[in-house]
Coordinates of C-alpha atoms and ligand atoms in Angstrom, one line a residue:
M1 CA -28.3 0.7 18.0
G2 CA -28.6 -2.9 16.9
I3 CA -30.6 -4.5 14.2
G4 CA -33.2 -1.6 14.2
K5 CA -30.6 0.9 13.1
G6 CA -30.9 2.6 9.6
L7 CA -34.3 1.1 8.6
T8 CA -35.2 0.3 5.0
S9 CA -37.5 3.0 3.6
Y10 CA -41.0 1.6 3.3
G11 CA -42.8 4.7 4.5
D12 CA -43.8 3.0 7.8
S13 CA -40.9 2.6 10.2
E14 CA -42.7 0.1 12.5
F15 CA -43.3 -2.1 9.5
S16 CA -39.7 -1.7 8.4
L17 CA -38.5 -2.9 11.9
F18 CA -41.0 -5.8 11.9
I19 CA -40.0 -7.0 8.5
R20 CA -36.3 -6.7 9.3
R21 CA -36.8 -8.9 12.4
V22 CA -38.8 -11.4 10.3
F23 CA -35.9 -11.7 7.9
S24 CA -33.3 -11.8 10.7
K25 CA -35.1 -14.7 12.3
S26 CA -34.9 -16.5 8.9
M27 CA -31.2 -16.8 9.7
G28 CA -32.0 -18.5 13.0
L29 CA -31.3 -15.5 15.2
T30 CA -33.3 -15.2 18.4
D31 CA -34.7 -12.2 20.3
T32 CA -31.7 -12.4 22.6
D33 CA -29.3 -12.1 19.6
L34 CA -31.3 -9.2 18.2
Q35 CA -30.9 -7.2 21.4
R36 CA -27.1 -7.1 20.9
P37 CA -25.0 -4.4 19.1
V38 CA -24.4 -5.5 15.5
V39 CA -20.8 -5.9 14.5
G40 CA -20.2 -6.3 10.8
I41 CA -17.3 -8.4 9.8
C42 CA -16.2 -7.4 6.3
N43 CA -14.6 -10.5 4.9
T44 CA -12.7 -10.1 1.7
W45 CA -12.0 -13.8 1.2
S46 CA -11.9 -14.7 -2.5
E47 CA -10.6 -17.4 -4.6
L48 CA -9.2 -14.7 -6.8
N49 CA -7.2 -13.3 -4.0
S50 CA -4.6 -15.9 -2.9
C51 CA -3.3 -13.6 -0.1
H52 CA -6.7 -13.9 1.6
R53 CA -7.2 -17.6 1.4
H54 CA -7.2 -18.1 5.2
F55 CA -9.8 -15.3 5.9
R56 CA -12.7 -17.6 6.6
E57 CA -10.8 -19.0 9.6
V58 CA -9.8 -15.5 10.7
A59 CA -13.5 -14.3 10.4
E60 CA -14.6 -17.2 12.6
A61 CA -12.1 -16.1 15.3
V62 CA -13.3 -12.5 15.2
K63 CA -16.9 -13.8 15.5
R64 CA -16.0 -15.8 18.6
G65 CA -14.6 -12.6 20.2
V66 CA -17.7 -10.6 19.3
W67 CA -20.1 -13.2 20.8
Q68 CA -18.0 -13.4 23.9
A69 CA -18.2 -9.7 24.5
G70 CA -22.0 -9.5 24.0
G71 CA -22.2 -8.4 20.3
L72 CA -23.9 -9.9 17.3
P73 CA -21.4 -10.7 14.6
L74 CA -22.7 -10.6 11.0
E75 CA -20.3 -11.3 8.2
F76 CA -20.6 -9.6 4.8
P77 CA -18.5 -9.6 1.6
T78 CA -17.2 -6.7 -0.5
I79 CA -15.0 -6.5 -3.5
S80 CA -11.6 -8.2 -2.9
L81 CA -8.5 -7.1 -4.8
G82 CA -5.9 -9.8 -5.5
E83 CA -2.9 -7.9 -6.8
I84 CA -1.7 -10.5 -9.3
F85 CA -5.2 -11.4 -10.6
L86 CA -6.4 -8.0 -11.7
S87 CA -6.0 -6.3 -15.1
P88 CA -4.8 -3.7 -15.9
T89 CA -3.9 -3.0 -12.3
S90 CA -5.4 -3.3 -8.8
M91 CA -4.9 0.4 -8.3
L92 CA -7.6 1.1 -10.8
Y93 CA -10.0 -0.6 -8.4
R94 CA -8.8 0.7 -5.0
N95 CA -11.3 3.6 -5.0
L96 CA -14.1 1.2 -6.2
M97 CA -13.4 -1.1 -3.2
A98 CA -13.3 2.0 -0.9
M99 CA -16.7 3.1 -2.2
D100 CA -18.1 -0.4 -1.9
T101 CA -16.8 -0.8 1.7
E102 CA -17.9 2.7 2.8
E103 CA -21.4 2.4 1.4
M104 CA -21.9 -1.1 2.8
I105 CA -20.8 0.1 6.3
R106 CA -23.2 3.0 6.0
A107 CA -26.2 1.2 4.4
Q108 CA -26.3 -1.8 6.7
P109 CA -27.4 -1.8 10.4
L110 CA -23.9 -1.9 11.9
D111 CA -22.9 -0.4 15.2
G112 CA -19.2 -1.3 14.5
V113 CA -17.2 -3.1 11.9
V114 CA -14.1 -5.3 11.8
L115 CA -12.4 -5.1 8.4
L116 CA -10.3 -8.0 7.2
G117 CA -7.8 -6.9 4.6
G118 CA -4.3 -8.0 3.5
C119 CA -3.3 -7.8 -0.2
D120 CA -1.8 -4.4 -1.3
K121 CA -4.8 -2.3 -2.1
T122 CA -7.4 -3.8 0.2
V123 CA -6.0 -2.3 3.4
P124 CA -5.9 1.3 2.1
A125 CA -9.3 0.9 0.5
Q126 CA -10.7 -0.2 3.8
L127 CA -9.0 2.5 5.8
M128 CA -10.4 5.1 3.3
A129 CA -13.8 3.7 3.8
A130 CA -13.5 3.5 7.6
A131 CA -12.4 7.2 7.7
S132 CA -15.5 8.3 5.6
A133 CA -18.1 6.0 7.3
N134 CA -16.7 6.8 10.7
I135 CA -18.3 4.2 12.9
P136 CA -16.3 2.2 15.5
T137 CA -13.8 0.1 13.4
I138 CA -10.9 -2.3 13.9
M139 CA -8.7 -3.6 11.1
V140 CA -7.5 -7.2 11.3
T141 CA -4.8 -7.5 8.6
G142 CA -4.2 -11.0 7.2
G143 CA -0.5 -11.4 8.1
P144 CA 2.5 -12.2 5.9
M145 CA 3.4 -15.6 4.4
L146 CA 6.1 -17.7 5.9
S147 CA 9.4 -17.6 4.0
G148 CA 10.1 -20.0 1.1
Y149 CA 13.3 -22.0 0.5
Y150 CA 15.2 -23.1 -2.6
Q151 CA 18.6 -24.8 -2.5
G152 CA 19.3 -23.4 1.0
D153 CA 18.3 -19.9 0.0
R154 CA 15.5 -18.1 1.8
L155 CA 12.9 -16.8 -0.6
G156 CA 10.7 -13.7 -0.2
A157 CA 7.8 -12.9 -2.5
C158 CA 7.8 -11.0 -4.5
T159 CA 11.3 -9.5 -4.2
D160 CA 12.7 -12.8 -5.3
C161 CA 10.1 -13.3 -8.0
R162 CA 11.6 -10.2 -9.6
R163 CA 15.2 -11.1 -8.8
F164 CA 14.9 -14.6 -10.3
W165 CA 13.0 -13.2 -13.3
M166 CA 15.9 -10.7 -13.9
E167 CA 18.4 -13.6 -13.8
Y168 CA 16.2 -15.7 -16.2
R169 CA 16.1 -12.8 -18.6
A170 CA 19.9 -12.4 -18.2
G171 CA 20.2 -16.1 -19.1
S172 CA 21.7 -17.2 -15.8
L173 CA 18.7 -19.2 -14.6
S174 CA 17.2 -22.1 -16.6
E175 CA 13.5 -22.7 -17.5
E176 CA 13.6 -25.8 -15.3
E177 CA 14.8 -23.8 -12.2
L178 CA 12.2 -21.2 -12.9
R179 CA 9.4 -23.8 -12.8
I180 CA 10.7 -25.2 -9.4
L181 CA 10.8 -21.6 -8.1
E182 CA 7.1 -21.2 -9.1
G183 CA 6.2 -23.7 -6.4
A184 CA 8.6 -22.3 -3.8
L185 CA 8.1 -18.6 -3.7
C186 CA 4.7 -18.4 -2.0
P187 CA 4.7 -21.4 0.4
S188 CA 1.8 -20.5 2.8
A189 CA -1.3 -18.4 3.3
G190 CA -0.8 -14.7 3.8
H191 CA 0.4 -11.7 1.9
C192 CA 3.9 -11.0 0.5
M193 CA 6.5 -11.5 3.4
V194 CA 9.0 -8.8 2.5
M195 CA 8.3 -5.2 3.4
G196 CA 6.2 -4.7 0.2
T197 CA 3.0 -2.7 0.1
A198 CA 0.9 -5.2 2.0
S199 CA 3.4 -5.5 4.9
T200 CA 3.9 -1.8 4.9
M201 CA 0.2 -0.9 5.0
A202 CA -0.4 -3.5 7.7
S203 CA 2.4 -1.9 9.7
L204 CA 1.0 1.6 9.1
T205 CA -2.5 0.4 10.1
E206 CA -1.0 -0.5 13.4
A207 CA 1.0 2.7 13.7
L208 CA -2.2 4.7 12.9
G209 CA -3.8 2.9 15.9
M210 CA -6.4 1.1 13.8
S211 CA -5.4 -2.5 14.6
L212 CA -4.3 -4.1 17.8
P213 CA -0.6 -3.9 18.7
G214 CA 1.3 -6.7 17.1
C215 CA -1.2 -7.4 14.3
A216 CA 1.0 -6.5 11.3
A217 CA 3.8 -8.9 11.6
I218 CA 2.4 -12.2 12.9
P219 CA 2.7 -14.7 10.1
A220 CA -0.7 -15.6 8.6
P221 CA -0.6 -19.3 9.4
L222 CA 0.2 -18.9 13.1
S223 CA -2.4 -19.6 15.8
E224 CA -1.3 -16.3 17.4
R225 CA -3.1 -14.5 14.5
L226 CA -6.3 -16.3 15.3
R227 CA -6.0 -15.3 19.0
L228 CA -5.4 -11.7 17.9
A229 CA -8.5 -11.9 15.6
E230 CA -10.6 -13.1 18.5
E231 CA -9.3 -10.4 20.8
S232 CA -10.2 -7.8 18.0
G233 CA -13.7 -9.2 18.1
R234 CA -14.0 -8.6 21.8
Q235 CA -12.4 -5.1 21.4
I236 CA -14.8 -3.9 18.8
V237 CA -17.6 -4.3 21.2
A238 CA -15.7 -2.3 23.8
L239 CA -15.1 0.5 21.1
I240 CA -18.9 0.5 20.4
E241 CA -19.7 0.9 24.1
R242 CA -17.2 3.8 24.4
D243 CA -18.2 5.2 20.9
I244 CA -14.6 5.5 19.8
R245 CA -14.5 6.2 16.0
P246 CA -11.8 6.3 13.3
A247 CA -11.8 10.1 13.2
Q248 CA -10.7 10.2 16.8
I249 CA -7.9 7.7 16.1
M250 CA -6.7 8.8 12.7
T251 CA -5.7 12.3 13.7
P252 CA -2.8 14.5 12.2
E253 CA -0.6 13.1 15.1
A254 CA -1.5 9.5 14.1
F255 CA -0.6 10.2 10.5
E256 CA 2.8 11.6 11.6
N257 CA 3.3 8.4 13.7
A258 CA 2.5 6.3 10.6
I259 CA 4.9 8.3 8.4
R260 CA 7.7 7.9 11.0
V261 CA 7.1 4.1 11.0
L262 CA 7.0 4.1 7.2
M263 CA 10.5 5.7 7.2
A264 CA 11.9 3.5 9.9
I265 CA 10.8 0.2 8.3
G266 CA 12.0 1.2 4.8
G267 CA 8.4 0.8 3.7
S268 CA 6.8 0.9 0.2
T269 CA 6.6 4.0 -1.9
N270 CA 2.9 3.1 -2.5
A271 CA 2.2 4.0 1.1
V272 CA 2.8 7.7 0.3
I273 CA -0.2 7.7 -2.1
H274 CA -2.4 5.6 0.3
L275 CA -1.7 7.7 3.4
V276 CA -2.4 10.9 1.5
A277 CA -5.7 9.4 0.3
I278 CA -6.8 8.1 3.8
A279 CA -5.9 11.5 5.4
G280 CA -7.8 13.3 2.6
R281 CA -11.0 11.5 3.6
L282 CA -10.6 13.2 7.0
G283 CA -9.7 16.6 5.7
I284 CA -6.1 16.2 7.0
P285 CA -3.5 17.7 4.5
L286 CA -0.4 15.5 4.1
P287 CA 1.9 17.4 1.7
L288 CA 4.8 15.3 0.2
D289 CA 7.3 17.7 1.8
R290 CA 6.1 16.6 5.2
F291 CA 7.1 13.0 4.3
D292 CA 10.5 14.3 3.2
A293 CA 11.0 16.3 6.4
L294 CA 10.1 13.4 8.6
S295 CA 12.3 11.1 6.5
R296 CA 15.3 13.3 7.1
E297 CA 15.0 12.9 10.8
T298 CA 13.8 9.3 11.1
P299 CA 16.4 6.6 10.6
V300 CA 15.9 3.2 9.1
L301 CA 15.6 0.9 12.1
V302 CA 14.5 -2.4 10.5
D303 CA 16.8 -4.5 8.3
I304 CA 14.1 -6.0 6.1
R305 CA 13.9 -6.8 2.4
P306 CA 13.8 -5.3 -0.2
S307 CA 16.0 -2.7 1.5
G308 CA 17.7 -5.1 3.9
R309 CA 18.1 -8.7 4.7
F310 CA 15.2 -10.1 6.8
H311 CA 11.5 -11.1 6.4
M312 CA 8.3 -10.3 8.2
E313 CA 8.5 -13.4 10.3
D314 CA 11.9 -12.2 11.7
L315 CA 10.3 -8.9 12.5
A316 CA 7.5 -10.7 14.3
E317 CA 10.0 -12.6 16.3
A318 CA 11.8 -9.4 17.2
G319 CA 8.6 -8.0 18.6
G320 CA 6.9 -6.6 15.4
I321 CA 5.8 -3.0 15.0
P322 CA 5.3 -2.4 18.8
A323 CA 9.1 -3.1 19.2
V324 CA 9.9 -0.7 16.3
M325 CA 7.6 1.9 17.8
K326 CA 9.2 1.4 21.2
V327 CA 12.6 2.3 19.8
L328 CA 11.0 5.2 17.8
A329 CA 9.1 6.4 20.9
P330 CA 11.1 9.7 21.4
L331 CA 10.0 10.7 17.9
L332 CA 6.3 9.7 18.2
H333 CA 3.1 11.4 19.4
L334 CA 2.5 9.1 22.3
Q335 CA -0.8 10.6 23.3
A336 CA -2.5 9.4 20.1
L337 CA -5.5 7.2 20.8
T338 CA -5.7 3.7 19.4
V339 CA -8.3 0.9 19.0
T340 CA -7.2 -0.5 22.3
G341 CA -9.0 2.5 23.8
K342 CA -5.6 3.5 25.2
T343 CA -2.9 5.8 23.8
V344 CA 0.2 4.7 21.8
G345 CA 2.3 5.5 24.9
E346 CA 0.1 3.3 27.1
N347 CA 0.2 0.4 24.6
L348 CA 4.0 0.7 24.4
Q349 CA 4.4 0.7 28.2
A350 CA 2.8 -2.7 28.3
F351 CA 5.3 -4.0 25.7
P352 CA 8.7 -5.6 26.8
V353 CA 11.8 -3.5 26.2
S354 CA 13.5 -5.8 23.7
R355 CA 13.5 -9.3 22.5
G356 CA 17.2 -9.3 21.7
R357 CA 17.0 -9.3 17.9
E358 CA 19.2 -6.2 17.4
E359 CA 20.2 -7.5 14.0
V360 CA 16.5 -7.0 12.9
I361 CA 15.5 -3.9 14.8
A362 CA 18.3 -1.4 15.5
S363 CA 18.5 1.3 18.2
L364 CA 18.1 5.0 17.5
E365 CA 21.8 5.5 18.3
K366 CA 23.0 2.9 15.8
P367 CA 20.4 2.7 13.0
F368 CA 20.8 0.8 9.8
Q369 CA 20.6 4.0 7.8
P370 CA 20.7 7.6 9.2
E371 CA 17.7 8.8 7.1
G372 CA 14.3 7.3 6.4
G373 CA 13.7 4.9 3.5
L374 CA 11.9 7.3 1.2
A375 CA 12.8 10.7 -0.3
I376 CA 10.7 13.3 -2.2
V377 CA 12.4 15.1 -5.1
R378 CA 11.1 18.1 -7.0
G379 CA 12.3 20.1 -9.9
T380 CA 11.5 21.1 -13.5
L381 CA 10.7 17.4 -14.3
A382 CA 8.4 17.0 -11.3
P383 CA 7.0 20.3 -10.1
E384 CA 4.6 18.6 -7.7
G385 CA 7.1 16.0 -6.6
A386 CA 8.2 12.4 -7.2
V387 CA 9.1 9.6 -4.8
I388 CA 12.3 7.5 -4.4
K389 CA 13.0 4.6 -2.2
Q390 CA 16.5 5.7 -1.3
S391 CA 17.0 2.8 1.0
A392 CA 16.8 0.4 -2.0
M393 CA 18.8 2.3 -4.6
S394 CA 22.4 2.1 -5.7
P395 CA 24.6 4.8 -4.0
Q396 CA 26.4 5.6 -7.3
F397 CA 23.2 7.1 -8.6
F398 CA 22.5 9.5 -5.6
H399 CA 23.8 12.3 -7.8
H400 CA 23.7 11.5 -11.5
R401 CA 23.4 13.3 -14.8
G402 CA 22.4 11.2 -17.8
R403 CA 20.9 11.0 -21.2
A404 CA 17.2 10.2 -21.4
V405 CA 16.0 7.1 -23.3
V406 CA 12.2 7.6 -23.6
F407 CA 9.4 5.1 -23.9
S408 CA 6.1 6.8 -24.6
S409 CA 3.9 4.2 -23.0
I410 CA 3.9 0.7 -21.4
A411 CA 3.2 -0.8 -24.8
D412 CA 6.1 1.1 -26.4
L413 CA 8.3 -0.1 -23.5
A414 CA 7.3 -3.8 -24.1
A415 CA 7.8 -3.5 -27.8
R416 CA 11.4 -2.0 -27.7
I417 CA 13.0 -2.9 -24.4
D418 CA 14.8 -5.9 -25.9
D419 CA 15.4 -4.5 -29.3
P420 CA 19.1 -5.1 -30.1
N421 CA 19.1 -1.7 -31.9
L422 CA 18.0 0.2 -28.8
E423 CA 20.7 2.7 -28.0
I424 CA 21.2 2.6 -24.3
G425 CA 24.1 2.4 -21.9
P426 CA 24.4 1.9 -18.1
E427 CA 24.8 5.6 -17.5
D428 CA 21.6 6.5 -19.4
I429 CA 18.3 7.3 -17.7
M430 CA 15.2 5.3 -18.8
V431 CA 12.0 7.4 -18.9
L432 CA 8.5 6.0 -19.1
Q433 CA 5.6 8.3 -20.0
N434 CA 1.9 7.9 -19.8
A435 CA 1.8 5.3 -17.0
G436 CA 0.2 7.5 -14.3
P437 CA -3.3 7.7 -12.8
V438 CA -4.9 8.9 -16.0
G439 CA -2.3 7.8 -18.5
A440 CA -2.1 4.0 -18.0
P441 CA -4.8 4.4 -16.6
G442 CA -4.8 3.4 -12.9
M443 CA -1.1 4.0 -12.3
P444 CA 0.1 0.4 -12.6
E445 CA 3.3 -0.9 -11.0
A446 CA 5.2 -0.4 -14.2
G447 CA 7.8 2.0 -12.7
F448 CA 10.3 -0.8 -12.1
L449 CA 11.2 -0.8 -15.8
P450 CA 13.0 -4.0 -16.9
I451 CA 16.6 -3.5 -17.6
P452 CA 17.3 -4.1 -21.3
K453 CA 18.5 -7.7 -21.9
K454 CA 21.7 -6.4 -23.6
L455 CA 22.6 -4.5 -20.4
L456 CA 21.7 -7.4 -18.2
Q457 CA 24.0 -9.6 -20.2
Q458 CA 26.8 -7.1 -19.6
G459 CA 26.3 -7.5 -15.9
V460 CA 24.2 -4.3 -15.3
R461 CA 21.7 -4.8 -12.5
D462 CA 20.6 -1.3 -11.8
I463 CA 20.0 1.8 -13.9
I464 CA 18.0 5.0 -13.1
R465 CA 14.4 4.7 -14.2
I466 CA 11.9 7.6 -14.0
S467 CA 8.1 7.4 -14.6
D468 CA 4.7 8.6 -13.5
A469 CA 3.9 5.0 -12.6
R470 CA 4.1 3.2 -9.2
M471 CA 6.4 0.3 -8.3
S472 CA 5.7 -2.7 -6.2
G473 CA 6.8 -2.3 -2.7
T474 CA 8.7 -5.6 -3.1
A475 CA 10.9 -4.1 -5.9
F476 CA 14.3 -2.4 -5.5
G477 CA 16.7 -0.2 -7.5
S478 CA 17.3 3.4 -8.5
V479 CA 13.7 4.1 -9.5
V480 CA 12.0 7.5 -9.4
L481 CA 8.2 7.1 -9.2
H482 CA 4.9 9.0 -9.0
V483 CA 6.2 12.0 -11.1
S484 CA 3.5 14.6 -10.7
P485 CA 1.8 16.0 -12.6
E486 CA 1.8 13.0 -14.9
A487 CA 2.5 13.0 -18.6
A488 CA -1.1 12.3 -19.7
V489 CA -2.3 15.5 -18.2
G490 CA 0.5 17.5 -19.7
G491 CA 3.1 17.4 -16.9
P492 CA 6.7 18.1 -18.0
L493 CA 7.4 14.3 -18.2
A494 CA 5.3 14.4 -21.4
L495 CA 7.9 16.7 -23.0
V496 CA 11.0 14.6 -22.4
Q497 CA 12.7 13.3 -25.6
T498 CA 15.4 10.7 -26.1
G499 CA 18.8 12.5 -25.9
D500 CA 17.7 15.1 -23.4
E501 CA 19.8 15.5 -20.2
I502 CA 18.2 14.8 -16.8
E503 CA 19.8 15.4 -13.4
L504 CA 18.9 13.6 -10.3
D505 CA 20.4 15.2 -7.2
L506 CA 19.1 13.2 -4.2
P507 CA 21.1 15.1 -1.5
H508 CA 19.4 18.3 -2.7
R509 CA 16.1 16.6 -3.5
R510 CA 16.1 17.8 -7.1
L511 CA 15.0 16.2 -10.3
D512 CA 15.5 18.4 -13.4
L513 CA 15.1 18.2 -17.1
L514 CA 18.0 20.2 -18.5
V515 CA 16.3 21.6 -21.5
S516 CA 15.7 25.3 -22.2
E517 CA 12.3 26.9 -21.4
A518 CA 12.0 28.1 -25.0
E519 CA 12.4 24.5 -26.3
L520 CA 9.9 23.2 -23.7
Q521 CA 7.4 25.8 -24.8
A522 CA 7.7 24.7 -28.4
R523 CA 7.2 21.1 -27.4
R524 CA 4.3 22.0 -25.2
A525 CA 2.5 23.7 -28.1
R526 CA 2.8 20.5 -30.1
W527 CA 1.7 18.2 -27.3
K528 CA -1.6 16.3 -27.5
P529 CA -3.1 14.3 -24.7
P530 CA -3.3 10.5 -25.3
E531 CA -6.6 8.9 -26.2
R532 CA -8.9 8.0 -23.3
P533 CA -9.3 4.2 -23.2
Y534 CA -12.7 4.3 -21.4
Q535 CA -15.8 6.0 -22.7
R536 CA -18.3 4.5 -20.2
G537 CA -18.7 2.8 -16.9
Y538 CA -16.3 2.7 -14.0
G539 CA -13.3 3.4 -16.2
R540 CA -14.9 6.7 -17.4
L541 CA -15.7 7.6 -13.8
F542 CA -12.1 6.9 -12.8
L543 CA -10.7 9.1 -15.7
D544 CA -13.0 11.9 -14.9
H545 CA -12.4 12.1 -11.2
V546 CA -9.0 10.6 -10.2
L547 CA -6.6 13.0 -8.5
Q548 CA -2.9 13.1 -9.2
A549 CA -0.4 11.0 -7.3
H550 CA 0.7 13.8 -4.9
Q551 CA -3.0 14.1 -3.9
G552 CA -3.4 10.4 -3.2
C553 CA -5.2 9.3 -6.4
D554 CA -8.6 9.3 -4.6
F555 CA -11.6 10.6 -6.5
D556 CA -12.2 14.3 -6.2
F557 CA -15.7 13.8 -4.9
L558 CA -14.7 11.4 -2.1
T559 CA -12.4 13.6 -0.2
A560 CA -13.6 15.3 3.0
H561 CA -13.9 18.6 1.1
P562 CA -14.8 17.7 -2.5
Ligands
LIG1 FE1 -1.0 -9.9 -2.3 FE2 1.8 -9.4 -2.6 S1 0.3 -10.2 -4.1 S2 0.4 -9.0 -1.0

């Protein structure tokens, strides 16, 4: 334990310890400090990650707690992934961040670690790393932004970024209004404040038992978050003393709790991929059908955008994720262990019954929607499954048969979407190919295909869209995502042609391409995989090893059983 753990290989361990103490003292540390257990604080602050701009202050609060409890806090950086600042997509780098984090936890003399994450891919990357490194760990998520305001309207990033952009494209919002909105949509520190991927993953971190109760929803700028960070600093020392590790917390039961919470909050589709990847690090299978089964028996309890009306600060006021879990308690595994050192049930006992915000968190008897937010469909177009956020789609499309309008790539989509000669009607189904893990590559959030301008101008605001891409958790609409296997590896999506008929039957969880098997065979014989955009470096590693969406898009050699 302590600074003498995992010595550098010089062939003389006493010398290795001596030289480590020498260099530790160069930081001003004393013999008293060096007797303490070492707590790494993994700080992903970066000026290229706006969602983490307050992390230096959060890290200081964690340090205070670690010192108070008798530990030695040592802060270190890793890669940080700012969703909006990465090209071609942050998802290409989630596994790189997971590797960086895992290896730094393992290579450095840490007895425990506090992980600071927030923006979309950072939290899953850190949880994947925590699962594999498996030393005592607490996550402190960064918290959501406060709401923005414009002409009396409450704004939520980035649901409203997308909504206003759609209105701008439709011609109903001026350039000048758009510029004003630029300064209003993200008014404070923190991650997106609707139930996008960041808020979802923060909520699921709490549901998994990997952060202190209440952590997910407290807005980033509030002092309450700093107090929770300080408490997390004290608690990590307690976890080290009791040797409680992530593998004891992230059990099959904990994942089921997380899936229940995902459904109850109308959370992001991206969470399906991330939970499968985190569980994969621990050798826990999470088939997509399990998500669907739990969704069918878990109602939507939180009225939050993009599926509902409220924002994360309302959820915080209503009691946050502990209040949601309190309502869900009859459906949860209450004996699951958490980073408090207590079980979910014990944590919830300490939580007040209700804060009287029934308009934000409903009861099990009177939920906002009878089934969970997400559904899994399968069929001839998606043999390994596809994901739909049913809570955010238009009911008229629950069962729909339409003519496919196919775009062969993201570039093809960009080139033709606003072509006045594009033949498309509101009943048609837009299909995007080659935007999956291998195809794009990196499975970007291109699944929320823009509605063609000519349809927008006719007043159309939703249309069925199908792809092997992902969608931002802040987006909404009738969008079928994560079609697996993807087009670029020869999945049936690659064989769809404009004019084919597709049937989406959500009640029966079906997604079918209504083309004869003989015709599909002929098309398959002619099919060629797209060119690989990377021949070297990390891009090459990614293409060679990334798993398909239904397997979590981790690298095959990083799972528990490679
Ligand atoms: Fe970071 Fe939305 S851009 S959470």
